[in-house]
Tab-separated table of C-alpha atoms in Angstrom:
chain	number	residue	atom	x	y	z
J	140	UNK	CA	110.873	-106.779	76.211
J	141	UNK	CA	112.071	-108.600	79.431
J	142	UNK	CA	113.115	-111.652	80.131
J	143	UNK	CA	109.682	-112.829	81.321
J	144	UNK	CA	107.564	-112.122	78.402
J	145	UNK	CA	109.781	-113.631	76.375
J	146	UNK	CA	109.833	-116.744	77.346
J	147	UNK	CA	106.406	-116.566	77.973
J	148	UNK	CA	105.925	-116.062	73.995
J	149	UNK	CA	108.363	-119.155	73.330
J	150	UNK	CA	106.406	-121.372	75.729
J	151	UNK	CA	105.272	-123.939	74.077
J	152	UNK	CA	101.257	-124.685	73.109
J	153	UNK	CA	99.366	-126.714	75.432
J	154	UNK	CA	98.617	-130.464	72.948
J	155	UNK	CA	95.110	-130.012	74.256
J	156	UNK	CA	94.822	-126.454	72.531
J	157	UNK	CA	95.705	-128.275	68.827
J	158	UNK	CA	94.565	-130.404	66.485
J	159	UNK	CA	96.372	-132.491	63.824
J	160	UNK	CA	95.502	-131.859	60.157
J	161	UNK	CA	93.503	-134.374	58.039
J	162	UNK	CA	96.331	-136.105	57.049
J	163	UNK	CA	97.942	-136.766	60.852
J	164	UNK	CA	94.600	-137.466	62.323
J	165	UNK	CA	94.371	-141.294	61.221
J	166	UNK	CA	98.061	-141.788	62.778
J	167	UNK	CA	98.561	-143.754	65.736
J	168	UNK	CA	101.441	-141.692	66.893
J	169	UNK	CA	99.144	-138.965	67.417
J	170	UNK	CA	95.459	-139.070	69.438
J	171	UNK	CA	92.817	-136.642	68.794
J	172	UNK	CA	90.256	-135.238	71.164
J	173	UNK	CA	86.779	-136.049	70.276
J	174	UNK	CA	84.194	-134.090	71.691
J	175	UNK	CA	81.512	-136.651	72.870
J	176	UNK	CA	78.263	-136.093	73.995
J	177	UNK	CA	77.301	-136.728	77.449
J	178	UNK	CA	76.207	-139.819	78.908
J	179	UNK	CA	73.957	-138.120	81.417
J	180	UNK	CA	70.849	-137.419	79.181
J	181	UNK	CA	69.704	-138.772	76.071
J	182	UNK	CA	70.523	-137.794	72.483
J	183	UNK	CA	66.724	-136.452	71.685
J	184	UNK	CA	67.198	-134.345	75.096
J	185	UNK	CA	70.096	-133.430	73.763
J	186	UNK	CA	68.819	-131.907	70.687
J	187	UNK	CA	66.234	-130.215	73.115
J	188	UNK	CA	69.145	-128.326	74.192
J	189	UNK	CA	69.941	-127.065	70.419
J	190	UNK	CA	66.220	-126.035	69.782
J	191	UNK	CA	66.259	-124.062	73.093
J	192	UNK	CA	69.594	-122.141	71.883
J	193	UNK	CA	68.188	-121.794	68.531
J	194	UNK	CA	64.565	-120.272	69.850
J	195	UNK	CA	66.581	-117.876	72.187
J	196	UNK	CA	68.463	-116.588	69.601
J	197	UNK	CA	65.425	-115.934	67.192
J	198	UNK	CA	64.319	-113.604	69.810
J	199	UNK	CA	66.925	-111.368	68.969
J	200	UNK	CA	69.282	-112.561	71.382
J	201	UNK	CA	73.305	-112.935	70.311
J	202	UNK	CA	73.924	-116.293	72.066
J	203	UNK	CA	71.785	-118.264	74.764
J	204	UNK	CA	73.165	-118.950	78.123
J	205	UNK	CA	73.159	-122.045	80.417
J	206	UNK	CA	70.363	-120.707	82.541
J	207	UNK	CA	68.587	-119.561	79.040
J	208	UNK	CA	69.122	-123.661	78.037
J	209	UNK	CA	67.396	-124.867	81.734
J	210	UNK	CA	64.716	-122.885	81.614
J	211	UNK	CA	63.697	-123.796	78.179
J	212	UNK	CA	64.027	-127.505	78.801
J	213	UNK	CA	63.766	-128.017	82.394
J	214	UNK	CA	66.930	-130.281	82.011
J	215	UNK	CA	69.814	-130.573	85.026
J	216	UNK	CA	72.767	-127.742	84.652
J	217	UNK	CA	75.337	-130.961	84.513
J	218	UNK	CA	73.883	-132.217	81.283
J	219	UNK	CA	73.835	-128.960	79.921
J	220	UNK	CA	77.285	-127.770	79.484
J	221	UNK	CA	78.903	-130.808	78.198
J	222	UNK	CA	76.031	-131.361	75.564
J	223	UNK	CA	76.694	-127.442	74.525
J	224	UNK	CA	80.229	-128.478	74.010
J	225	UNK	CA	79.539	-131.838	71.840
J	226	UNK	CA	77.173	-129.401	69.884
J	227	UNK	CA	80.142	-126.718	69.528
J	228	UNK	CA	82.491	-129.687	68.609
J	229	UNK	CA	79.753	-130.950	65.944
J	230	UNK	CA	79.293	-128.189	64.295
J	231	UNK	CA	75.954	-126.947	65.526
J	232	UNK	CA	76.510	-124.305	68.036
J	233	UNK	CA	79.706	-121.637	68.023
J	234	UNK	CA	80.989	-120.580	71.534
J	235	UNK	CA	81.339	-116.651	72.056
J	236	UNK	CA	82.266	-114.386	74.955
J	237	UNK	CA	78.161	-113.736	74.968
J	238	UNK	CA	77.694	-117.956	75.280
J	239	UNK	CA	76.471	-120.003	72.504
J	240	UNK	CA	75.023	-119.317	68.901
J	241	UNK	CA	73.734	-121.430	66.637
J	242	UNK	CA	75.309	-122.239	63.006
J	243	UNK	CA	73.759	-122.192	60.095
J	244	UNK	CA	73.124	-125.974	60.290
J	245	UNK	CA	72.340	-125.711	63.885
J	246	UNK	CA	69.875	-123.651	62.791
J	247	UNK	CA	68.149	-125.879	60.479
J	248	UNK	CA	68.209	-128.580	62.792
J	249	UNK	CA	66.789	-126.986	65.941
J	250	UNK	CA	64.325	-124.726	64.021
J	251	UNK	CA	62.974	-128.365	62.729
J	252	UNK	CA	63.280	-130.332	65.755
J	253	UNK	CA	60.995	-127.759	67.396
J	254	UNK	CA	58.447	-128.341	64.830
J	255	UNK	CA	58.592	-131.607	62.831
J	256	UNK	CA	61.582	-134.132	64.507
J	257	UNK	CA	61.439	-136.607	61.489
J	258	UNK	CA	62.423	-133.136	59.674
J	259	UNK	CA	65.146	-132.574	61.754
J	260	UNK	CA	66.232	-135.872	61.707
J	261	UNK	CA	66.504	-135.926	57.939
J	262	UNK	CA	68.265	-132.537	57.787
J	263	UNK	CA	70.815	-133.160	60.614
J	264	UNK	CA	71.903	-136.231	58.447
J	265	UNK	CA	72.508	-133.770	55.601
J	266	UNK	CA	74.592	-131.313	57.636
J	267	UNK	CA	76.643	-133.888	59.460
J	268	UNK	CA	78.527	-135.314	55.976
J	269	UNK	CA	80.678	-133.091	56.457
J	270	UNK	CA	81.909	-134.012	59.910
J	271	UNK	CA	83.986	-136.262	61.864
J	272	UNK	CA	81.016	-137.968	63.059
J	273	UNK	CA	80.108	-139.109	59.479
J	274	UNK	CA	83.438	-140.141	58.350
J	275	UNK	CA	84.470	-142.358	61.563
J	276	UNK	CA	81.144	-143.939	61.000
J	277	UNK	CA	82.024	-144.797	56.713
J	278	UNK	CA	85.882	-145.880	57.601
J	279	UNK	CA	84.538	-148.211	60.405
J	280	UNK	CA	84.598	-151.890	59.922
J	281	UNK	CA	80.995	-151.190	60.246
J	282	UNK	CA	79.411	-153.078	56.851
J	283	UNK	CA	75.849	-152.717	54.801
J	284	UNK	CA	73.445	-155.140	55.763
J	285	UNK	CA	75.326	-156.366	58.844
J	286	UNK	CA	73.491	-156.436	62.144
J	287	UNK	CA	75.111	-155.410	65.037
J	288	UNK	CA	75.015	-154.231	68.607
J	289	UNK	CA	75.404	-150.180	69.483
J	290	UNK	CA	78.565	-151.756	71.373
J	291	UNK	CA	79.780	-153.166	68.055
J	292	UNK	CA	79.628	-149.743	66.575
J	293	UNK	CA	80.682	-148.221	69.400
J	294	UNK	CA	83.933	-150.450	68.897
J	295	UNK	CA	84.251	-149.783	65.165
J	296	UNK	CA	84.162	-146.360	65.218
J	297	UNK	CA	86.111	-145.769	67.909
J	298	UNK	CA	89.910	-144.762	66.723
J	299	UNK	CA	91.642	-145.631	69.652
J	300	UNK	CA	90.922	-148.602	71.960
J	301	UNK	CA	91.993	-147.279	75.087
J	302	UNK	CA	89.532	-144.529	75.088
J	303	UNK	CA	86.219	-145.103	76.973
J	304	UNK	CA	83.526	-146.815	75.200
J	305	UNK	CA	80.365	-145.566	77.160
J	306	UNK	CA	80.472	-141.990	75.190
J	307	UNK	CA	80.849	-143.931	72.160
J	308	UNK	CA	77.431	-146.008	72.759
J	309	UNK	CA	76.104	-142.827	73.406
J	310	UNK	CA	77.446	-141.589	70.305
J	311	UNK	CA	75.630	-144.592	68.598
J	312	UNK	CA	72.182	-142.972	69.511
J	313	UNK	CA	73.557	-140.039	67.914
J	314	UNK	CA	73.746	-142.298	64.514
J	315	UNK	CA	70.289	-142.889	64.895
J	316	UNK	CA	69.051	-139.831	65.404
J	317	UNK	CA	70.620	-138.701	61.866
J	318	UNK	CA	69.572	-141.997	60.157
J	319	UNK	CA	72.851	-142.929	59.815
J	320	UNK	CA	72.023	-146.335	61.254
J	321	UNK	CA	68.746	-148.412	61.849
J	322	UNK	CA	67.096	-149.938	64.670
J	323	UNK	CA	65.374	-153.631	63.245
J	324	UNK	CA	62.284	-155.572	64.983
J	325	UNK	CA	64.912	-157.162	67.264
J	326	UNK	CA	66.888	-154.373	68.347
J	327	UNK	CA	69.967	-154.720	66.565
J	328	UNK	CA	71.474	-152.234	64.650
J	329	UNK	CA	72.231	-151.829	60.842
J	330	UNK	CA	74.154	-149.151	58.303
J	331	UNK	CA	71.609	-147.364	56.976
J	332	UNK	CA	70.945	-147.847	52.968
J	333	UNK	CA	71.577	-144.440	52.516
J	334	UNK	CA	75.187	-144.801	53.260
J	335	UNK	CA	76.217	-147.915	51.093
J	336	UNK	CA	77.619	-146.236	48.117
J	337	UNK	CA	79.383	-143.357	51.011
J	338	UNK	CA	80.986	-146.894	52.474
J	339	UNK	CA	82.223	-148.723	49.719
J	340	UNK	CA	83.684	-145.477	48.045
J	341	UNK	CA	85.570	-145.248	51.288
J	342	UNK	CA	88.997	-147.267	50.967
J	343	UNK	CA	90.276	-148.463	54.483
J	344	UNK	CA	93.461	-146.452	53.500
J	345	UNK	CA	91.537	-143.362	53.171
J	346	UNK	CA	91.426	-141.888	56.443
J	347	UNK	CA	93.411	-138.842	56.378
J	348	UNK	CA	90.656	-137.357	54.675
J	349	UNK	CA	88.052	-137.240	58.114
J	350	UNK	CA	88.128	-133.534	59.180
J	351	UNK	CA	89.644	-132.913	62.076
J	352	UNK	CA	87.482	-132.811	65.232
J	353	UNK	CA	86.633	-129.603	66.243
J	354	UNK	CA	88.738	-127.846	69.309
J	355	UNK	CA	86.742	-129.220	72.615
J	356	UNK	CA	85.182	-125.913	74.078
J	357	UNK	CA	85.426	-125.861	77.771
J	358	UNK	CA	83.164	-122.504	77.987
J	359	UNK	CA	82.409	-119.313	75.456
J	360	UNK	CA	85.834	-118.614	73.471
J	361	UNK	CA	87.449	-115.404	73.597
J	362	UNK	CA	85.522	-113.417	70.966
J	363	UNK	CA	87.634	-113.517	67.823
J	364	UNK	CA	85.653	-112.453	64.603
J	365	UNK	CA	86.844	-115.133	61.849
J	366	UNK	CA	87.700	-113.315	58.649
J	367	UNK	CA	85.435	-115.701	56.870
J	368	UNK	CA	81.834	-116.655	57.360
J	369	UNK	CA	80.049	-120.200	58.015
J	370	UNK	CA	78.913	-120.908	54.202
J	371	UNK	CA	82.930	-119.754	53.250
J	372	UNK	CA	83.713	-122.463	56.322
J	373	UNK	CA	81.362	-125.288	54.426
J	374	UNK	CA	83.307	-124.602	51.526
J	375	UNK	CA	87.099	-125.225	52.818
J	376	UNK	CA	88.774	-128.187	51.767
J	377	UNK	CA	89.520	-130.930	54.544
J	378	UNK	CA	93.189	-129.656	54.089
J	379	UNK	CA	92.317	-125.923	54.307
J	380	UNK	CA	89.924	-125.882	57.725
J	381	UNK	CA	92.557	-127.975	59.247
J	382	UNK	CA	95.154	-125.284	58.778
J	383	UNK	CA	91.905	-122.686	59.734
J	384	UNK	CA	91.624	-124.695	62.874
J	385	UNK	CA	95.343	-125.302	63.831
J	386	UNK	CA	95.513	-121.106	63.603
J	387	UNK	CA	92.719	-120.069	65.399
J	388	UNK	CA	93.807	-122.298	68.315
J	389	UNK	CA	97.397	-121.087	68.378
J	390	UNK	CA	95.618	-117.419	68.535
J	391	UNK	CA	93.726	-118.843	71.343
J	392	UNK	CA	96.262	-120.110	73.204
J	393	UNK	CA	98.279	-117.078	73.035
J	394	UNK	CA	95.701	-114.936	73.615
J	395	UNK	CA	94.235	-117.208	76.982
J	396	UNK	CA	98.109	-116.428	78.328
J	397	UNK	CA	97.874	-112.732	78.074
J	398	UNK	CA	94.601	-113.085	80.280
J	399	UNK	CA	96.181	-115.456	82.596
């Protein structure tokens, strides 16, 4: 081996390739890249964009493309891409070197939303306890019965405070979408009921246990078949699909080198 591929193999990993595990991901030493969802379109066009992928794929398809996503909806090419990647980071769509594919709960949610959206609504509320979005939302400083603003929520949930806010109202919509949150008569918003016992169970010092975000896709990965499935995936610990994560994106990272 020369002296060029080895140092290229004891380079160090881009930060933006890796994610801290549950327990790091609280810490202020250390940020973590959230994948938000655009601020160009709006969150119900947004899950437009899922039902397209997911009606492309029942035709037999592998994975639905960008131009597979504008033709279904009619929506811009800009709004597109960044909402496939806050989909990917959510847990509804999986990036591939054929585009995007839904999961199993992106499934469920755009097969719905196609159909019957206060279905959808319901079962995308379900599928998202497991993720980051859920558990910034029950460790906020965001209260039962409290009435706020979407930029109060914006503010609670939001782990760091030098981030911007604007994705984080547009996150908010997100919350309502799921029934995580509702709107009242005078357009303030409060925790939905729903959530009470989920928000007093969780102790302000429990926030190691969010799972880690998921690694921000910038475009289709590079094809690696995980030896373990997306029910197996449901079923990991926080602790073990942080370590699943922090591997796969070391693989990637090596692997986007030997490309480069």
């Amino acid at each position: 081996m020369n002296s060029h591929s080895s140092a290229s193999t004891r380079r160090t990993p881009r930060r933006d390739t890796l994610r801290d595990s549950p327990a790091k991901a609280a810490s202020p030493a250390k940020s973590v890249s959230y994948t938000m969802p655009p601020v160009s379109i709006q969150a119900d066009q947004q899950m437009d964009v899922l039902a397209a992928a997911v009606s492309t794929c029942a035709t037999g398809r592998s994975a639905a493309k960008v131009n597979d996503i504008v033709r279904e909806t009619d929506l811009e090419r800009h709004g597109i891409q960044p909402t496939l990647r806050f989909l990917t980071g959510t847990g509804l769509l999986a990036s591939g070197p054929a585009g995007w594919t839904p999961t199993v709960p992106g499934v469920r949610v755009g097969q719905a939303w196609a159909t019957n959206r206060d279905a959808a609504k319901t079962i995308l509320g379900e599928v998202w306890r497991d993720s980051w979005v859920y558990h910034l939302l029950i460790r906020s400083s965001v209260r039962p019965g409290v009435a706020l603003s979407a930029e109060e929520i914006a503010k609670a949930m939001r782990p760091y405070q030098t981030s911007k806010l604007t994705p984080w109202m547009h996150l908010v919509d997100w919350l309502v979408l799921a029934r995580y949150v509702e709107l009242d008569s005078d357009g303030t918003l409060r925790l939905s009921r729903a959530l009470n016992d989920d928000v007093e169970a969780a102790a302000p010092d429990s926030e190691q246990d969010v799972p880690p975000a998921s690694p921000d896709p910038v475009g289709p990965s590079l094809g690696l078949v995980l030896p373990v499935n997306m029910d197996q995936l449901t079923h990991l610990t926080a602790e073990d699909y942080g370590a699943v994560m922090r591997s796969l994106a070391t693989i990637y990272e090596v692997l986007s080198r030997q490309r480069t």
